[in-house]
Amino acid sequence: MEQSSAEVLLLGWYEPALTALTELGAHVVNVLDPRDLHKARALEPSDAVRFLTVPDTRSSEEVVSGLARHGLTLSAFSHVCSMRELSVVTAAVLAAVGGCASLDVPTAIAVRDKFVQKQLVRAAGVPVTACRVVDLLTDLTVDDWDRPVVVKPLAGGGSRDTHVLADPQSLARLLAEAPEPPRGPWLVEDFVAGTELHVDGVVRAGQVQWFAVSRYLTNVIDIKAGVPVGSVVLEPAGHPGLYAATEALLQESLDALGHREGIFHLEMFERDGALTFSECAGRVGGAMIRESIRYRFGVDLPGEWARAALGLPMAPVPADRPEVCGWMQFSAPAGRVVEVPDVAAVLAQPGCVEAIVSLTKGATVPDISAASNLKAGSALVVGDTEEQVQARMLALSDWFARSVTTEAEPCRPS
């Protein structure tokens, strides 16, 4: 295995990224938010890793101040990087200041800011939804559109604070629930009717090297209606036309974004055989996407991210498995947990090969429909066909939700 002697500043906690960097020989200073420090302390001590805590890893001020408290400057590092979506631009800015290797700032912005990326891919001729920016939610009026629109943060994640506005009543509800103090700006884009897909893969020297297409069980924005979140990996041999069209969209989109080295998680819509770009990130997809890719194809996406970050060549793609697979997240009713299945019980369900149960007795279940990254657990499910995998995941989702018992939280004295 190729090895690196890099000195890396890594922003934010993401254990697979940290592990991938150190396995390739890098020495890493990992800057963490306080809420993640307990996870870092649970790891075996290593001479290759040093953890520093700052109030907010998204803030360049907090990061450089944290380094200074430990006698470090940016000049101590050859590379600055982050797998955490909200710290990608911060890493690029710090790398530019310190003369370190990283994503360049324009590319980091392009894979984060949804308005910027849509403008870039539109200019390149890639089909993309029409969109604009408003400063405040109160700037929206029913005269602003004649068809459904989606309102979302410019650089959010996990579908949090994403809303479909289809009529005056939906706008009125959104404004009534708007947080104080006001937040913004907001992206407003046309609603796209179609099947939502995600594409995960590797780009090196500006050329797409490898990718896989997965179909969400239902479009992610429908999570607010309580639908399961998950996807099934689509077989390349069974969808040759889709894979060919996806490769063309990928190459044009990544060229437009300037994303030449690393990995990508791109979302798009398919309707009547036509593809429409939705958004693209330069990181591993959330939930168990990396696990589904690794299980089905043997491709290690965090490893490929680290290889690209350190300037090492892509690893050979191993032989894939014949099984179809998919990943899914569990939901549960809000309240205090009384009973919850353990991992062994989940693994005993048909087709389940990996599982995580996030709930414990006595814990509080939030409103899981608020964002796609809120979950009671997750699972990797396999089968002989895409249809069988999807049916098994939906059955597993129903079984888990029925198996969790919650009770209302006791009222706290005022």
Short mmCIF file of C-alpha atoms in Angstrom, two decimals:
data_model
loop_
_atom_site.label_atom_id
_atom_site.label_comp_id
_atom_site.label_asym_id
_atom_site.label_seq_id
_atom_site.Cartn_x
_atom_site.Cartn_y
_atom_site.Cartn_z
CA MET A 1 0.00 0.00 0.00
CA GLU A 2 1.22 3.48 -0.87
CA GLN A 3 2.11 5.55 2.18
CA SER A 4 2.17 9.27 2.83
CA SER A 5 4.28 11.35 5.19
CA ALA A 6 1.72 14.15 5.19
CA GLU A 7 1.00 16.34 8.20
CA VAL A 8 -2.78 16.81 8.03
CA LEU A 9 -5.12 19.24 9.74
CA LEU A 10 -8.53 17.54 9.75
CA LEU A 11 -11.59 19.60 10.69
CA GLY A 12 -14.52 17.89 12.39
CA TRP A 13 -15.18 14.37 13.63
CA TYR A 14 -15.66 11.61 11.09
CA GLU A 15 -13.91 8.46 12.21
CA PRO A 16 -13.75 6.74 8.78
CA ALA A 17 -11.90 9.77 7.37
CA LEU A 18 -9.47 9.84 10.30
CA THR A 19 -8.84 6.11 9.99
CA ALA A 20 -8.32 6.32 6.23
CA LEU A 21 -5.76 9.10 6.59
CA THR A 22 -3.73 7.34 9.28
CA GLU A 23 -3.82 3.99 7.47
CA LEU A 24 -2.17 5.77 4.55
CA GLY A 25 0.63 6.99 6.85
CA ALA A 26 -0.51 10.54 7.56
CA HIS A 27 -0.01 12.26 10.92
CA VAL A 28 -3.25 14.02 11.82
CA VAL A 29 -4.26 16.87 14.09
CA ASN A 30 -8.03 16.46 14.30
CA VAL A 31 -9.88 19.59 15.45
CA LEU A 32 -13.16 18.69 17.14
CA ASP A 33 -16.30 20.29 18.47
CA PRO A 34 -16.77 19.58 22.22
CA ARG A 35 -19.79 17.33 21.57
CA ASP A 36 -17.56 14.86 19.69
CA LEU A 37 -14.66 14.68 22.13
CA HIS A 38 -16.03 11.64 23.95
CA LYS A 39 -15.95 9.68 20.67
CA ALA A 40 -12.32 10.59 20.09
CA ARG A 41 -11.36 9.64 23.63
CA ALA A 42 -12.93 6.22 23.13
CA LEU A 43 -10.34 5.39 20.44
CA GLU A 44 -7.08 3.62 21.16
CA PRO A 45 -4.31 6.19 21.68
CA SER A 46 -2.10 6.67 18.61
CA ASP A 47 1.13 8.56 18.03
CA ALA A 48 -0.25 9.47 14.60
CA VAL A 49 -3.27 11.39 15.94
CA ARG A 50 -3.69 14.43 18.14
CA PHE A 51 -7.08 15.85 19.10
CA LEU A 52 -7.75 19.55 19.72
CA THR A 53 -11.08 20.98 20.81
CA VAL A 54 -12.53 24.30 19.67
CA PRO A 55 -16.01 25.77 20.15
CA ASP A 56 -16.90 25.51 16.46
CA THR A 57 -14.91 23.73 13.73
CA ARG A 58 -16.80 25.74 11.09
CA SER A 59 -15.10 28.94 12.23
CA SER A 60 -11.66 29.75 10.85
CA GLU A 61 -11.11 32.07 13.82
CA GLU A 62 -11.85 29.30 16.32
CA VAL A 63 -9.62 26.82 14.48
CA VAL A 64 -6.53 29.04 14.20
CA SER A 65 -7.01 30.23 17.79
CA GLY A 66 -7.22 26.62 18.94
CA LEU A 67 -4.02 25.79 17.09
CA ALA A 68 -2.29 28.80 18.69
CA ARG A 69 -3.29 27.64 22.16
CA HIS A 70 -1.32 24.47 21.43
CA GLY A 71 1.67 26.23 19.88
CA LEU A 72 0.72 25.38 16.31
CA THR A 73 0.26 27.40 13.13
CA LEU A 74 -0.99 26.49 9.68
CA SER A 75 2.61 26.25 8.52
CA ALA A 76 2.90 23.00 10.49
CA PHE A 77 0.65 21.22 7.97
CA SER A 78 1.02 20.02 4.41
CA HIS A 79 -2.72 19.37 3.98
CA VAL A 80 -5.98 20.75 5.39
CA CYS A 81 -9.23 18.87 4.79
CA SER A 82 -12.65 17.98 6.17
CA MET A 83 -15.24 15.32 5.51
CA ARG A 84 -17.81 17.29 7.51
CA GLU A 85 -20.05 19.16 5.11
CA LEU A 86 -20.23 22.34 7.17
CA SER A 87 -16.44 22.60 7.49
CA VAL A 88 -15.42 22.01 3.86
CA VAL A 89 -15.17 25.70 2.95
CA THR A 90 -13.40 26.52 6.22
CA ALA A 91 -10.76 23.90 5.41
CA ALA A 92 -10.27 25.33 1.92
CA VAL A 93 -9.89 28.89 3.23
CA LEU A 94 -7.36 27.85 5.89
CA ALA A 95 -5.40 25.83 3.33
CA ALA A 96 -5.25 28.84 1.01
CA VAL A 97 -3.99 31.05 3.84
CA GLY A 98 -1.41 28.49 4.96
CA GLY A 99 -0.26 27.41 1.52
CA CYS A 100 -1.45 23.84 2.18
CA ALA A 101 -2.95 21.27 -0.19
CA SER A 102 -6.76 21.12 -0.17
CA LEU A 103 -9.80 21.70 -2.31
CA ASP A 104 -9.42 25.18 -3.74
CA VAL A 105 -11.83 27.77 -2.36
CA PRO A 106 -13.99 28.16 -5.51
CA THR A 107 -14.50 24.39 -5.72
CA ALA A 108 -15.27 24.12 -2.01
CA ILE A 109 -17.93 26.81 -2.40
CA ALA A 110 -19.28 25.12 -5.53
CA VAL A 111 -19.84 21.80 -3.75
CA ARG A 112 -21.51 23.53 -0.79
CA ASP A 113 -23.60 26.50 -1.92
CA LYS A 114 -26.65 25.20 -3.76
CA PHE A 115 -27.31 28.41 -5.69
CA VAL A 116 -23.70 28.71 -6.85
CA GLN A 117 -23.55 25.11 -8.02
CA LYS A 118 -26.86 25.29 -9.86
CA GLN A 119 -25.73 28.42 -11.68
CA LEU A 120 -22.47 26.75 -12.69
CA VAL A 121 -24.04 23.55 -14.00
CA ARG A 122 -26.79 25.49 -15.79
CA ALA A 123 -24.14 27.57 -17.57
CA ALA A 124 -22.53 24.30 -18.69
CA GLY A 125 -25.80 23.16 -20.28
CA VAL A 126 -26.74 20.56 -17.66
CA PRO A 127 -30.51 20.33 -17.01
CA VAL A 128 -31.18 21.84 -13.59
CA THR A 129 -34.12 23.31 -11.74
CA ALA A 130 -34.77 27.05 -11.98
CA CYS A 131 -33.92 28.80 -8.71
CA ARG A 132 -33.36 32.13 -7.03
CA VAL A 133 -32.40 33.50 -3.60
CA VAL A 134 -34.51 35.44 -1.10
CA ASP A 135 -33.02 37.08 1.98
CA LEU A 136 -35.89 36.28 4.36
CA LEU A 137 -38.85 33.93 4.36
CA THR A 138 -41.06 37.00 4.75
CA ASP A 139 -39.85 38.16 1.32
CA LEU A 140 -41.88 35.32 -0.22
CA THR A 141 -45.36 36.07 -1.50
CA VAL A 142 -47.93 33.93 -3.28
CA ASP A 143 -47.38 36.08 -6.36
CA ASP A 144 -43.80 34.78 -6.60
CA TRP A 145 -44.70 31.49 -8.28
CA ASP A 146 -47.36 29.83 -10.40
CA ARG A 147 -46.30 26.24 -9.58
CA PRO A 148 -44.97 24.37 -6.51
CA VAL A 149 -41.57 25.45 -5.23
CA VAL A 150 -39.07 24.13 -2.69
CA VAL A 151 -37.54 26.45 -0.08
CA LYS A 152 -34.30 25.35 1.58
CA PRO A 153 -31.10 26.72 3.16
CA LEU A 154 -28.35 27.63 0.69
CA ALA A 155 -25.85 25.27 2.29
CA GLY A 156 -27.79 23.02 4.63
CA GLY A 157 -27.81 19.27 5.01
CA GLY A 158 -30.07 16.33 5.73
CA SER A 159 -33.16 18.01 4.22
CA ARG A 160 -33.46 20.04 7.42
CA ASP A 161 -35.56 23.21 7.03
CA THR A 162 -36.61 22.14 3.53
CA HIS A 163 -40.23 22.89 2.61
CA VAL A 164 -42.53 22.39 -0.36
CA LEU A 165 -44.84 25.34 -0.98
CA ALA A 166 -47.74 24.33 -3.19
CA ASP A 167 -50.40 26.89 -2.27
CA PRO A 168 -51.01 30.04 -0.19
CA GLN A 169 -51.87 27.93 2.85
CA SER A 170 -48.46 26.20 2.83
CA LEU A 171 -46.72 29.58 2.68
CA ALA A 172 -48.84 30.87 5.57
CA ARG A 173 -47.94 27.81 7.67
CA LEU A 174 -44.24 28.24 6.91
CA LEU A 175 -44.27 31.91 7.88
CA ALA A 176 -46.19 31.16 11.07
CA GLU A 177 -43.56 28.59 12.08
CA ALA A 178 -40.55 30.69 10.98
CA PRO A 179 -37.86 30.85 13.67
CA GLU A 180 -36.86 34.02 15.48
CA PRO A 181 -34.56 35.78 15.01
CA PRO A 182 -34.97 35.58 11.22
CA ARG A 183 -32.61 33.30 9.31
CA GLY A 184 -31.52 33.36 5.71
CA PRO A 185 -30.83 33.75 2.86
CA TRP A 186 -32.94 30.96 1.34
CA LEU A 187 -32.90 29.10 -1.95
CA VAL A 188 -36.23 28.95 -3.78
CA GLU A 189 -36.38 26.43 -6.62
CA ASP A 190 -39.02 24.84 -8.79
CA PHE A 191 -40.38 21.56 -7.48
CA VAL A 192 -39.23 18.63 -9.65
CA ALA A 193 -41.62 15.75 -10.23
CA GLY A 194 -39.64 12.56 -10.76
CA THR A 195 -37.76 9.74 -9.07
CA GLU A 196 -34.87 10.87 -6.86
CA LEU A 197 -31.54 9.09 -7.31
CA HIS A 198 -28.15 9.50 -5.70
CA VAL A 199 -24.81 8.86 -7.38
CA ASP A 200 -21.64 8.14 -5.42
CA GLY A 201 -18.18 7.73 -6.85
CA VAL A 202 -14.61 8.87 -7.48
CA VAL A 203 -13.15 11.60 -9.69
CA ARG A 204 -9.40 11.89 -10.34
CA ALA A 205 -7.56 14.33 -12.62
CA GLY A 206 -10.95 15.67 -13.63
CA GLN A 207 -12.22 12.35 -14.98
CA VAL A 208 -14.96 10.21 -13.42
CA GLN A 209 -13.23 6.95 -12.47
CA TRP A 210 -16.05 4.97 -10.91
CA PHE A 211 -19.64 5.50 -9.73
CA ALA A 212 -22.79 3.74 -8.61
CA VAL A 213 -26.41 4.86 -8.94
CA SER A 214 -28.95 4.26 -6.16
CA ARG A 215 -32.69 4.94 -6.08
CA TYR A 216 -34.25 6.38 -2.94
CA LEU A 217 -37.22 4.44 -1.57
CA THR A 218 -39.17 7.69 -1.83
CA ASN A 219 -37.98 11.19 -2.56
CA VAL A 220 -36.19 12.49 0.53
CA ILE A 221 -38.35 15.59 0.84
CA ASP A 222 -41.31 13.27 1.56
CA ILE A 223 -39.75 12.44 4.95
CA LYS A 224 -42.04 15.06 6.48
CA ALA A 225 -44.93 12.74 5.64
CA GLY A 226 -43.30 9.97 7.69
CA VAL A 227 -42.06 7.81 4.79
CA PRO A 228 -38.97 5.58 5.25
CA VAL A 229 -35.57 6.96 4.25
CA GLY A 230 -33.28 4.63 2.33
CA SER A 231 -32.14 3.57 -1.12
CA VAL A 232 -31.46 0.52 -3.28
CA VAL A 233 -28.22 0.28 -5.27
CA LEU A 234 -29.14 -0.14 -8.94
CA GLU A 235 -27.32 -2.84 -10.87
CA PRO A 236 -25.19 -1.48 -13.74
CA ALA A 237 -26.02 -4.47 -15.95
CA GLY A 238 -29.73 -4.00 -15.37
CA HIS A 239 -29.75 -0.26 -16.12
CA PRO A 240 -27.24 0.37 -18.93
CA GLY A 241 -29.10 3.37 -20.35
CA LEU A 242 -29.37 5.05 -16.96
CA TYR A 243 -25.70 4.47 -16.19
CA ALA A 244 -24.62 5.89 -19.56
CA ALA A 245 -26.78 9.00 -19.14
CA THR A 246 -25.58 9.41 -15.56
CA GLU A 247 -21.92 9.28 -16.57
CA ALA A 248 -22.49 12.09 -19.07
CA LEU A 249 -24.32 14.24 -16.50
CA LEU A 250 -21.64 13.51 -13.90
CA GLN A 251 -18.73 14.50 -16.09
CA GLU A 252 -20.39 17.72 -17.27
CA SER A 253 -21.45 18.65 -13.73
CA LEU A 254 -18.10 17.96 -12.07
CA ASP A 255 -16.31 19.88 -14.84
CA ALA A 256 -18.62 22.83 -14.20
CA LEU A 257 -18.02 22.69 -10.44
CA GLY A 258 -14.25 22.37 -10.85
CA HIS A 259 -14.28 19.22 -8.71
CA ARG A 260 -11.32 17.31 -10.13
CA GLU A 261 -9.95 15.25 -7.22
CA GLY A 262 -11.89 13.29 -4.64
CA ILE A 263 -15.25 11.69 -4.20
CA PHE A 264 -18.77 12.95 -4.83
CA HIS A 265 -22.34 12.45 -3.67
CA LEU A 266 -24.66 13.80 -6.35
CA GLU A 267 -28.45 13.79 -6.32
CA MET A 268 -30.62 13.97 -9.43
CA PHE A 269 -34.15 13.34 -10.62
CA GLU A 270 -35.22 10.96 -13.38
CA ARG A 271 -38.47 11.42 -15.27
CA ASP A 272 -39.39 9.67 -18.51
CA GLY A 273 -35.73 8.82 -19.09
CA ALA A 274 -34.49 12.41 -18.67
CA LEU A 275 -32.13 13.40 -15.83
CA THR A 276 -32.18 16.70 -13.93
CA PHE A 277 -29.32 17.80 -11.67
CA SER A 278 -30.35 18.50 -8.08
CA GLU A 279 -27.20 19.02 -6.00
CA CYS A 280 -23.68 17.71 -5.49
CA ALA A 281 -21.33 17.39 -2.50
CA GLY A 282 -17.63 16.52 -2.38
CA ARG A 283 -17.95 14.06 0.49
CA VAL A 284 -19.33 10.67 1.46
CA GLY A 285 -23.12 10.46 1.40
CA GLY A 286 -24.83 10.18 4.75
CA ALA A 287 -26.60 7.32 6.51
CA MET A 288 -25.25 3.92 5.34
CA ILE A 289 -24.45 4.92 1.76
CA ARG A 290 -20.74 4.19 2.17
CA GLU A 291 -21.54 0.80 3.69
CA SER A 292 -23.86 -0.13 0.82
CA ILE A 293 -21.21 0.85 -1.75
CA ARG A 294 -18.51 -1.06 0.10
CA TYR A 295 -20.69 -4.16 0.50
CA ARG A 296 -21.89 -4.30 -3.11
CA PHE A 297 -18.79 -3.15 -4.99
CA GLY A 298 -15.91 -3.27 -2.50
CA VAL A 299 -15.12 0.41 -3.07
CA ASP A 300 -14.02 2.26 0.08
CA LEU A 301 -15.25 5.83 -0.40
CA PRO A 302 -13.58 7.32 2.72
CA GLY A 303 -10.37 5.60 1.62
CA GLU A 304 -10.65 7.14 -1.84
CA TRP A 305 -11.34 10.54 -0.30
CA ALA A 306 -8.14 10.21 1.76
CA ARG A 307 -6.11 9.00 -1.23
CA ALA A 308 -7.21 12.00 -3.27
CA ALA A 309 -6.56 14.40 -0.38
CA LEU A 310 -3.02 13.05 0.02
CA GLY A 311 -2.28 12.87 -3.72
CA LEU A 312 -2.11 9.06 -3.82
CA PRO A 313 -3.51 7.03 -6.73
CA MET A 314 -6.92 5.39 -6.61
CA ALA A 315 -6.97 1.84 -5.23
CA PRO A 316 -7.87 -0.96 -7.66
CA VAL A 317 -11.61 -1.68 -7.75
CA PRO A 318 -12.14 -5.22 -6.38
CA ALA A 319 -14.56 -7.79 -7.74
CA ASP A 320 -18.10 -6.96 -6.69
CA ARG A 321 -20.66 -9.18 -5.00
CA PRO A 322 -23.58 -10.71 -6.89
CA GLU A 323 -26.13 -9.65 -4.27
CA VAL A 324 -28.30 -6.56 -4.61
CA CYS A 325 -28.22 -4.34 -1.53
CA GLY A 326 -29.68 -1.21 -0.04
CA TRP A 327 -29.62 0.83 3.14
CA MET A 328 -32.43 2.20 5.27
CA GLN A 329 -33.05 4.24 8.41
CA PHE A 330 -35.44 3.36 11.22
CA SER A 331 -38.04 5.66 12.64
CA ALA A 332 -39.85 5.44 15.95
CA PRO A 333 -42.65 7.34 17.67
CA ALA A 334 -41.56 10.43 19.60
CA GLY A 335 -41.29 10.13 23.37
CA ARG A 336 -39.24 8.33 26.01
CA VAL A 337 -38.09 4.84 24.97
CA VAL A 338 -39.56 1.99 27.02
CA GLU A 339 -38.69 -0.97 24.73
CA VAL A 340 -36.41 -1.16 21.69
CA PRO A 341 -35.04 -4.13 19.69
CA ASP A 342 -31.35 -4.89 20.03
CA VAL A 343 -28.95 -5.30 17.11
CA ALA A 344 -29.21 -9.10 17.21
CA ALA A 345 -32.98 -8.91 16.78
CA VAL A 346 -32.59 -6.59 13.80
CA LEU A 347 -29.96 -8.83 12.18
CA ALA A 348 -32.35 -11.78 12.51
CA GLN A 349 -34.77 -10.13 10.06
CA PRO A 350 -34.76 -11.33 6.42
CA GLY A 351 -31.84 -10.01 4.40
CA CYS A 352 -30.34 -7.79 7.12
CA VAL A 353 -26.53 -8.06 7.16
CA GLU A 354 -25.52 -4.93 9.11
CA ALA A 355 -27.45 -2.92 11.68
CA ILE A 356 -27.13 -0.02 14.08
CA VAL A 357 -29.66 0.73 16.82
CA SER A 358 -29.29 4.32 18.01
CA LEU A 359 -31.93 4.19 20.74
CA THR A 360 -31.52 3.04 24.32
CA LYS A 361 -34.12 2.56 27.02
CA GLY A 362 -34.88 5.85 28.71
CA ALA A 363 -33.64 7.94 25.78
CA THR A 364 -35.85 10.53 24.12
CA VAL A 365 -36.91 10.09 20.50
CA PRO A 366 -37.18 13.43 18.69
CA ASP A 367 -39.45 14.18 15.75
CA ILE A 368 -37.54 12.09 13.20
CA SER A 369 -39.46 13.61 10.29
CA ALA A 370 -37.65 16.94 10.83
CA ALA A 371 -34.54 15.87 8.86
CA SER A 372 -33.20 12.90 6.92
CA ASN A 373 -30.19 12.56 9.25
CA LEU A 374 -32.39 11.96 12.32
CA LYS A 375 -32.94 8.26 12.89
CA ALA A 376 -33.61 5.54 15.43
CA GLY A 377 -31.11 3.25 13.71
CA SER A 378 -30.13 1.97 10.31
CA ALA A 379 -29.57 -1.26 8.42
CA LEU A 380 -27.98 -2.76 5.33
CA VAL A 381 -30.28 -5.22 3.55
CA VAL A 382 -29.47 -7.65 0.71
CA GLY A 383 -31.49 -9.79 -1.67
CA ASP A 384 -31.62 -11.39 -5.09
CA THR A 385 -33.38 -8.52 -6.86
CA GLU A 386 -33.93 -4.80 -6.40
CA GLU A 387 -37.62 -5.48 -5.82
CA GLN A 388 -36.89 -8.03 -3.10
CA VAL A 389 -34.47 -5.69 -1.33
CA GLN A 390 -36.99 -2.86 -1.35
CA ALA A 391 -39.75 -5.12 -0.05
CA ARG A 392 -37.48 -6.41 2.74
CA MET A 393 -36.50 -2.87 3.74
CA LEU A 394 -40.10 -1.69 3.93
CA ALA A 395 -41.05 -4.75 5.98
CA LEU A 396 -38.06 -4.18 8.29
CA SER A 397 -39.04 -0.53 8.70
CA ASP A 398 -42.57 -1.51 9.74
CA TRP A 399 -41.30 -4.23 12.10
CA PHE A 400 -38.85 -1.90 13.85
CA ALA A 401 -41.40 0.88 14.34
CA ARG A 402 -43.89 -1.61 15.81
CA SER A 403 -41.20 -3.04 18.09
CA VAL A 404 -40.32 0.28 19.71
CA THR A 405 -42.48 1.38 22.63
CA THR A 406 -42.36 4.96 23.85
CA GLU A 407 -44.22 6.97 26.45
CA ALA A 408 -44.90 10.66 26.81
CA GLU A 409 -42.15 12.65 28.45
CA PRO A 410 -43.05 13.64 32.03
CA CYS A 411 -43.78 17.32 32.49
CA ARG A 412 -40.92 19.23 34.01
CA PRO A 413 -41.67 21.73 36.78
CA SER A 414 -41.50 25.30 35.59
#
